[in-house]
């Protein structure tokens, strides 16, 4: 336990990882590399209000939204994020955090002032890898899998990364969301960026 990252109260940092479907195991592994023990959120009882942060993984946003509703996790998580729970969304996570999804109304947790386009790269370029600049970090590897991109940024949302002239990462308040899968690379810097954000906003 001595090695664990601590929150402002001196307790080990508690970061929940939504574990309903999709690439959640890889996020848990990333957190462990950073000495943070992840808490898998599978059922309503797993989600408590003493979490320091939450990761919403990639997967299938429509399936995830349906499961969130059926498991009665939708409203508690929506309220917690709206009330300032630091949150990191990847791929489907970005879609769920968007105020507007093209052609599909708002996301399940609509806090980001963005319009997001699902499966935005079409069939030919559905999945690809690239490297690009990420604000505050530098060049990082980005893995896109049937990814969305952000087609419009307004209000308080701030752009963190652009690939092929499309916005692929944004930040707003205590929420970071990216269209790609940092958890599928060896690079922990983006998860570290999130952990630092949590610790800094507790100071
Ligand atoms: N295409 C998925 C969706 O629309 C997102 C893909 C992903 O998370 N890798 O939800």
PDB file of C-alpha atoms and ligand atoms in Angstrom:
ATOM      1  CA  UNK A   1       0.000   0.000   0.000  1.00  0.00           C
ATOM      2  CA  UNK A   2       2.950   2.363   0.714  1.00  0.00           C
ATOM      3  CA  UNK A   3       3.552   2.801  -2.998  1.00  0.00           C
ATOM      4  CA  UNK A   4       0.001   3.753  -3.858  1.00  0.00           C
ATOM      5  CA  UNK A   5      -0.771   7.255  -5.124  1.00  0.00           C
ATOM      6  CA  UNK A   6      -2.635   9.184  -2.463  1.00  0.00           C
ATOM      7  CA  UNK A   7      -5.517  11.614  -2.676  1.00  0.00           C
ATOM      8  CA  UNK A   8      -5.742  14.901  -0.767  1.00  0.00           C
ATOM      9  CA  UNK A   9      -7.113  13.070   2.282  1.00  0.00           C
ATOM     10  CA  UNK A  10      -4.017  10.837   2.367  1.00  0.00           C
ATOM     11  CA  UNK A  11      -5.983   7.761   1.251  1.00  0.00           C
ATOM     12  CA  UNK A  12      -5.066   5.676  -1.821  1.00  0.00           C
ATOM     13  CA  UNK A  13      -6.471   7.314  -4.934  1.00  0.00           C
ATOM     14  CA  UNK A  14      -9.691   5.633  -6.045  1.00  0.00           C
ATOM     15  CA  UNK A  15     -10.315   5.703  -9.773  1.00  0.00           C
ATOM     16  CA  UNK A  16     -13.334   3.838 -11.072  1.00  0.00           C
ATOM     17  CA  UNK A  17     -13.261   2.196 -14.502  1.00  0.00           C
ATOM     18  CA  UNK A  18     -16.635   1.599 -16.096  1.00  0.00           C
ATOM     19  CA  UNK A  19     -16.482  -2.150 -16.757  1.00  0.00           C
ATOM     20  CA  UNK A  20     -19.720  -2.979 -18.562  1.00  0.00           C
ATOM     21  CA  UNK A  21     -18.148  -3.851 -21.920  1.00  0.00           C
ATOM     22  CA  UNK A  22     -15.293  -2.755 -24.183  1.00  0.00           C
ATOM     23  CA  UNK A  23     -11.636  -2.096 -23.415  1.00  0.00           C
ATOM     24  CA  UNK A  24     -11.774  -1.624 -19.645  1.00  0.00           C
ATOM     25  CA  UNK A  25      -9.128  -4.198 -18.613  1.00  0.00           C
ATOM     26  CA  UNK A  26      -6.434  -2.267 -20.473  1.00  0.00           C
ATOM     27  CA  UNK A  27      -7.347   0.921 -18.591  1.00  0.00           C
ATOM     28  CA  UNK A  28      -7.112  -0.967 -15.286  1.00  0.00           C
ATOM     29  CA  UNK A  29      -3.643  -2.197 -16.273  1.00  0.00           C
ATOM     30  CA  UNK A  30      -2.551   1.341 -17.145  1.00  0.00           C
ATOM     31  CA  UNK A  31      -3.677   2.597 -13.723  1.00  0.00           C
ATOM     32  CA  UNK A  32      -1.807  -0.229 -11.971  1.00  0.00           C
ATOM     33  CA  UNK A  33       1.354   0.817 -13.813  1.00  0.00           C
ATOM     34  CA  UNK A  34       0.864   4.239 -12.209  1.00  0.00           C
ATOM     35  CA  UNK A  35       0.380   2.742  -8.722  1.00  0.00           C
ATOM     36  CA  UNK A  36      -3.346   3.405  -8.716  1.00  0.00           C
ATOM     37  CA  UNK A  37      -5.636   0.498  -7.876  1.00  0.00           C
ATOM     38  CA  UNK A  38      -8.625   0.637 -10.251  1.00  0.00           C
ATOM     39  CA  UNK A  39     -12.164   0.016  -9.068  1.00  0.00           C
ATOM     40  CA  UNK A  40     -14.201  -1.816 -11.704  1.00  0.00           C
ATOM     41  CA  UNK A  41     -17.712  -0.421 -11.938  1.00  0.00           C
ATOM     42  CA  UNK A  42     -19.942  -3.313 -12.993  1.00  0.00           C
ATOM     43  CA  UNK A  43     -23.043  -2.829 -10.878  1.00  0.00           C
ATOM     44  CA  UNK A  44     -24.809  -0.022  -9.020  1.00  0.00           C
ATOM     45  CA  UNK A  45     -23.160  -1.012  -5.713  1.00  0.00           C
ATOM     46  CA  UNK A  46     -19.689  -0.537  -7.179  1.00  0.00           C
ATOM     47  CA  UNK A  47     -20.299   3.153  -7.819  1.00  0.00           C
ATOM     48  CA  UNK A  48     -19.928   5.195  -4.649  1.00  0.00           C
ATOM     49  CA  UNK A  49     -19.539   8.910  -4.206  1.00  0.00           C
ATOM     50  CA  UNK A  50     -16.060   8.602  -2.723  1.00  0.00           C
ATOM     51  CA  UNK A  51     -14.365   7.998  -6.066  1.00  0.00           C
ATOM     52  CA  UNK A  52     -11.604  10.448  -6.992  1.00  0.00           C
ATOM     53  CA  UNK A  53     -12.055   9.895 -10.712  1.00  0.00           C
ATOM     54  CA  UNK A  54     -13.719   7.791 -13.379  1.00  0.00           C
ATOM     55  CA  UNK A  55     -12.604   6.304 -16.713  1.00  0.00           C
ATOM     56  CA  UNK A  56     -15.158   5.575 -19.426  1.00  0.00           C
ATOM     57  CA  UNK A  57     -13.553   3.152 -21.901  1.00  0.00           C
ATOM     58  CA  UNK A  58     -13.985   2.486 -25.580  1.00  0.00           C
ATOM     59  CA  UNK A  59     -16.497  -0.060 -26.738  1.00  0.00           C
ATOM     60  CA  UNK A  60     -19.882   0.421 -28.292  1.00  0.00           C
ATOM     61  CA  UNK A  61     -21.509   3.601 -27.020  1.00  0.00           C
ATOM     62  CA  UNK A  62     -25.094   2.520 -27.756  1.00  0.00           C
ATOM     63  CA  UNK A  63     -24.632  -0.792 -25.912  1.00  0.00           C
ATOM     64  CA  UNK A  64     -22.918   0.947 -23.031  1.00  0.00           C
ATOM     65  CA  UNK A  65     -25.712   3.513 -22.750  1.00  0.00           C
ATOM     66  CA  UNK A  66     -28.329   0.735 -22.710  1.00  0.00           C
ATOM     67  CA  UNK A  67     -26.467  -1.215 -20.008  1.00  0.00           C
ATOM     68  CA  UNK A  68     -25.960   1.941 -17.944  1.00  0.00           C
ATOM     69  CA  UNK A  69     -29.692   2.526 -18.005  1.00  0.00           C
ATOM     70  CA  UNK A  70     -30.638  -1.084 -17.263  1.00  0.00           C
ATOM     71  CA  UNK A  71     -28.173  -1.343 -14.375  1.00  0.00           C
ATOM     72  CA  UNK A  72     -29.412   1.968 -12.904  1.00  0.00           C
ATOM     73  CA  UNK A  73     -25.922   3.410 -13.222  1.00  0.00           C
ATOM     74  CA  UNK A  74     -26.840   6.111 -15.714  1.00  0.00           C
ATOM     75  CA  UNK A  75     -28.281   8.752 -13.393  1.00  0.00           C
ATOM     76  CA  UNK A  76     -25.832   8.391 -10.481  1.00  0.00           C
ATOM     77  CA  UNK A  77     -22.842   8.635 -12.823  1.00  0.00           C
ATOM     78  CA  UNK A  78     -24.438  11.466 -14.812  1.00  0.00           C
ATOM     79  CA  UNK A  79     -25.003  13.446 -11.596  1.00  0.00           C
ATOM     80  CA  UNK A  80     -21.498  12.743 -10.292  1.00  0.00           C
ATOM     81  CA  UNK A  81     -19.849  13.937 -13.520  1.00  0.00           C
ATOM     82  CA  UNK A  82     -22.087  17.002 -13.672  1.00  0.00           C
ATOM     83  CA  UNK A  83     -21.069  17.719 -10.065  1.00  0.00           C
ATOM     84  CA  UNK A  84     -17.370  17.669 -10.927  1.00  0.00           C
ATOM     85  CA  UNK A  85     -16.148  14.047 -10.739  1.00  0.00           C
ATOM     86  CA  UNK A  86     -12.903  14.071 -12.786  1.00  0.00           C
ATOM     87  CA  UNK A  87     -13.584  11.875 -15.812  1.00  0.00           C
ATOM     88  CA  UNK A  88     -11.500  10.491 -18.668  1.00  0.00           C
ATOM     89  CA  UNK A  89     -13.380   9.137 -21.688  1.00  0.00           C
ATOM     90  CA  UNK A  90     -11.801   7.234 -24.570  1.00  0.00           C
ATOM     91  CA  UNK A  91     -13.494   6.607 -27.928  1.00  0.00           C
ATOM     92  CA  UNK A  92     -17.027   5.456 -26.969  1.00  0.00           C
ATOM     93  CA  UNK A  93     -16.353   7.352 -23.724  1.00  0.00           C
ATOM     94  CA  UNK A  94     -15.946  10.566 -25.743  1.00  0.00           C
ATOM     95  CA  UNK A  95     -19.278   9.881 -27.460  1.00  0.00           C
ATOM     96  CA  UNK A  96     -21.077   9.367 -24.139  1.00  0.00           C
ATOM     97  CA  UNK A  97     -19.624  12.617 -22.743  1.00  0.00           C
ATOM     98  CA  UNK A  98     -20.715  14.766 -25.728  1.00  0.00           C
ATOM     99  CA  UNK A  99     -23.528  17.261 -25.497  1.00  0.00           C
ATOM    100  CA  UNK A 100     -24.417  16.313 -29.019  1.00  0.00           C
ATOM    101  CA  UNK A 101     -23.888  13.186 -31.110  1.00  0.00           C
ATOM    102  CA  UNK A 102     -24.515  13.802 -34.808  1.00  0.00           C
ATOM    103  CA  UNK A 103     -27.917  12.419 -35.690  1.00  0.00           C
ATOM    104  CA  UNK A 104     -28.497  10.932 -32.233  1.00  0.00           C
ATOM    105  CA  UNK A 105     -29.220  13.664 -29.681  1.00  0.00           C
ATOM    106  CA  UNK A 106     -27.123  14.013 -26.555  1.00  0.00           C
ATOM    107  CA  UNK A 107     -24.710  11.565 -24.966  1.00  0.00           C
ATOM    108  CA  UNK A 108     -25.520   9.690 -21.758  1.00  0.00           C
ATOM    109  CA  UNK A 109     -23.315  12.109 -19.754  1.00  0.00           C
ATOM    110  CA  UNK A 110     -23.634  15.339 -21.755  1.00  0.00           C
ATOM    111  CA  UNK A 111     -20.992  17.606 -20.222  1.00  0.00           C
ATOM    112  CA  UNK A 112     -18.637  18.425 -23.116  1.00  0.00           C
ATOM    113  CA  UNK A 113     -19.507  21.354 -25.364  1.00  0.00           C
ATOM    114  CA  UNK A 114     -18.856  19.385 -28.543  1.00  0.00           C
ATOM    115  CA  UNK A 115     -20.653  17.739 -31.421  1.00  0.00           C
ATOM    116  CA  UNK A 116     -19.270  14.250 -32.063  1.00  0.00           C
ATOM    117  CA  UNK A 117     -19.560  12.109 -35.178  1.00  0.00           C
ATOM    118  CA  UNK A 118     -19.612   8.345 -34.561  1.00  0.00           C
ATOM    119  CA  UNK A 119     -17.755   5.904 -36.850  1.00  0.00           C
ATOM    120  CA  UNK A 120     -16.475   9.056 -38.454  1.00  0.00           C
ATOM    121  CA  UNK A 121     -13.690   7.652 -40.613  1.00  0.00           C
ATOM    122  CA  UNK A 122     -15.854   5.378 -42.736  1.00  0.00           C
ATOM    123  CA  UNK A 123     -15.135   1.753 -43.642  1.00  0.00           C
ATOM    124  CA  UNK A 124     -11.844   2.278 -45.463  1.00  0.00           C
ATOM    125  CA  UNK A 125     -10.149   4.128 -42.643  1.00  0.00           C
ATOM    126  CA  UNK A 126     -12.192   2.581 -39.837  1.00  0.00           C
ATOM    127  CA  UNK A 127      -9.119   1.645 -37.809  1.00  0.00           C
ATOM    128  CA  UNK A 128      -5.639   3.141 -37.986  1.00  0.00           C
ATOM    129  CA  UNK A 129      -2.606   4.165 -35.974  1.00  0.00           C
ATOM    130  CA  UNK A 130      -0.768   7.453 -36.081  1.00  0.00           C
ATOM    131  CA  UNK A 131       1.349   9.750 -33.937  1.00  0.00           C
ATOM    132  CA  UNK A 132       0.443  13.322 -33.230  1.00  0.00           C
ATOM    133  CA  UNK A 133       0.945  16.179 -30.809  1.00  0.00           C
ATOM    134  CA  UNK A 134      -1.098  16.181 -27.622  1.00  0.00           C
ATOM    135  CA  UNK A 135      -1.348  19.498 -25.784  1.00  0.00           C
ATOM    136  CA  UNK A 136       0.848  19.531 -22.678  1.00  0.00           C
ATOM    137  CA  UNK A 137       2.359  16.099 -23.357  1.00  0.00           C
ATOM    138  CA  UNK A 138       4.022  16.112 -26.787  1.00  0.00           C
ATOM    139  CA  UNK A 139       3.985  13.509 -29.542  1.00  0.00           C
ATOM    140  CA  UNK A 140       1.983  10.379 -28.661  1.00  0.00           C
ATOM    141  CA  UNK A 141       0.878   7.248 -30.474  1.00  0.00           C
ATOM    142  CA  UNK A 142      -2.848   7.185 -31.229  1.00  0.00           C
ATOM    143  CA  UNK A 143      -4.794   4.017 -32.037  1.00  0.00           C
ATOM    144  CA  UNK A 144      -8.181   4.619 -33.675  1.00  0.00           C
ATOM    145  CA  UNK A 145     -10.773   1.816 -33.828  1.00  0.00           C
ATOM    146  CA  UNK A 146     -14.040   2.659 -35.583  1.00  0.00           C
ATOM    147  CA  UNK A 147     -13.435   5.979 -33.949  1.00  0.00           C
ATOM    148  CA  UNK A 148     -15.464   9.127 -33.640  1.00  0.00           C
ATOM    149  CA  UNK A 149     -14.095  12.622 -34.122  1.00  0.00           C
ATOM    150  CA  UNK A 150     -15.284  15.939 -32.794  1.00  0.00           C
ATOM    151  CA  UNK A 151     -16.954  17.867 -35.605  1.00  0.00           C
ATOM    152  CA  UNK A 152     -17.700  21.014 -33.591  1.00  0.00           C
ATOM    153  CA  UNK A 153     -16.212  22.562 -30.477  1.00  0.00           C
ATOM    154  CA  UNK A 154     -17.970  25.423 -28.716  1.00  0.00           C
ATOM    155  CA  UNK A 155     -18.536  26.911 -25.257  1.00  0.00           C
ATOM    156  CA  UNK A 156     -15.980  25.843 -22.663  1.00  0.00           C
ATOM    157  CA  UNK A 157     -14.429  22.863 -24.470  1.00  0.00           C
ATOM    158  CA  UNK A 158     -10.726  23.176 -25.320  1.00  0.00           C
ATOM    159  CA  UNK A 159      -8.965  21.258 -28.101  1.00  0.00           C
ATOM    160  CA  UNK A 160      -6.043  19.035 -26.992  1.00  0.00           C
ATOM    161  CA  UNK A 161      -5.199  17.188 -30.210  1.00  0.00           C
ATOM    162  CA  UNK A 162      -5.946  17.303 -33.926  1.00  0.00           C
ATOM    163  CA  UNK A 163      -5.312  14.551 -36.526  1.00  0.00           C
ATOM    164  CA  UNK A 164      -5.924  15.068 -40.249  1.00  0.00           C
ATOM    165  CA  UNK A 165      -7.558  18.420 -39.407  1.00  0.00           C
ATOM    166  CA  UNK A 166     -10.092  16.693 -37.156  1.00  0.00           C
ATOM    167  CA  UNK A 167     -10.329  17.305 -33.425  1.00  0.00           C
ATOM    168  CA  UNK A 168      -9.591  14.039 -31.601  1.00  0.00           C
ATOM    169  CA  UNK A 169      -9.121  15.184 -28.004  1.00  0.00           C
ATOM    170  CA  UNK A 170     -10.805  17.791 -25.827  1.00  0.00           C
ATOM    171  CA  UNK A 171     -10.841  18.952 -22.246  1.00  0.00           C
ATOM    172  CA  UNK A 172     -13.451  20.871 -20.319  1.00  0.00           C
ATOM    173  CA  UNK A 173     -13.246  21.516 -16.587  1.00  0.00           C
ATOM    174  CA  UNK A 174     -12.394  18.163 -15.019  1.00  0.00           C
ATOM    175  CA  UNK A 175     -13.258  16.093 -18.081  1.00  0.00           C
ATOM    176  CA  UNK A 176     -10.788  14.836 -20.706  1.00  0.00           C
ATOM    177  CA  UNK A 177     -11.985  12.881 -23.720  1.00  0.00           C
ATOM    178  CA  UNK A 178     -10.100  11.381 -26.638  1.00  0.00           C
ATOM    179  CA  UNK A 179     -11.285   9.648 -29.819  1.00  0.00           C
ATOM    180  CA  UNK A 180      -8.458   7.085 -29.719  1.00  0.00           C
ATOM    181  CA  UNK A 181      -7.260   4.312 -27.395  1.00  0.00           C
ATOM    182  CA  UNK A 182      -4.231   5.323 -25.267  1.00  0.00           C
ATOM    183  CA  UNK A 183      -4.759   2.193 -23.150  1.00  0.00           C
ATOM    184  CA  UNK A 184      -3.795   0.015 -26.140  1.00  0.00           C
ATOM    185  CA  UNK A 185      -0.267   1.446 -26.280  1.00  0.00           C
ATOM    186  CA  UNK A 186       2.672   1.165 -23.882  1.00  0.00           C
ATOM    187  CA  UNK A 187       2.606   4.897 -23.229  1.00  0.00           C
ATOM    188  CA  UNK A 188       1.182   5.802 -19.814  1.00  0.00           C
ATOM    189  CA  UNK A 189       1.543   9.575 -20.196  1.00  0.00           C
ATOM    190  CA  UNK A 190      -2.115  10.295 -20.925  1.00  0.00           C
ATOM    191  CA  UNK A 191      -3.296   8.318 -17.904  1.00  0.00           C
ATOM    192  CA  UNK A 192      -0.660  10.135 -15.906  1.00  0.00           C
ATOM    193  CA  UNK A 193      -2.032  13.444 -17.213  1.00  0.00           C
ATOM    194  CA  UNK A 194      -5.473  12.410 -15.895  1.00  0.00           C
ATOM    195  CA  UNK A 195      -4.111  11.277 -12.512  1.00  0.00           C
ATOM    196  CA  UNK A 196      -2.198  14.570 -12.178  1.00  0.00           C
ATOM    197  CA  UNK A 197      -5.348  16.508 -13.038  1.00  0.00           C
ATOM    198  CA  UNK A 198      -7.212  14.693 -10.241  1.00  0.00           C
ATOM    199  CA  UNK A 199      -4.476  15.328  -7.694  1.00  0.00           C
ATOM    200  CA  UNK A 200      -4.105  18.993  -8.739  1.00  0.00           C
ATOM    201  CA  UNK A 201      -7.802  19.729  -8.495  1.00  0.00           C
ATOM    202  CA  UNK A 202      -7.854  18.304  -4.951  1.00  0.00           C
ATOM    203  CA  UNK A 203      -5.091  20.661  -3.779  1.00  0.00           C
TER     204      UNK A 203
HETATM  205  N1  LIG B   1     -17.786   2.896 -32.898  1.00  0.00           N
HETATM  206  C1  LIG B   1     -17.974   2.898 -31.479  1.00  0.00           C
HETATM  207  C2  LIG B   1     -19.228   3.663 -31.078  1.00  0.00           C
HETATM  208  O1  LIG B   1     -19.861   4.222 -31.879  1.00  0.00           O
HETATM  209  C3  LIG B   1     -16.780   3.476 -30.763  1.00  0.00           C
HETATM  210  C4  LIG B   1     -15.558   2.638 -31.060  1.00  0.00           C
HETATM  211  C5  LIG B   1     -14.609   2.501 -29.912  1.00  0.00           C
HETATM  212  O2  LIG B   1     -14.896   2.825 -28.751  1.00  0.00           O
HETATM  213  N2  LIG B   1     -13.479   1.928 -30.226  1.00  0.00           N
HETATM  214  O3  LIG B   1     -19.577   3.681 -29.946  1.00  0.00           O
END
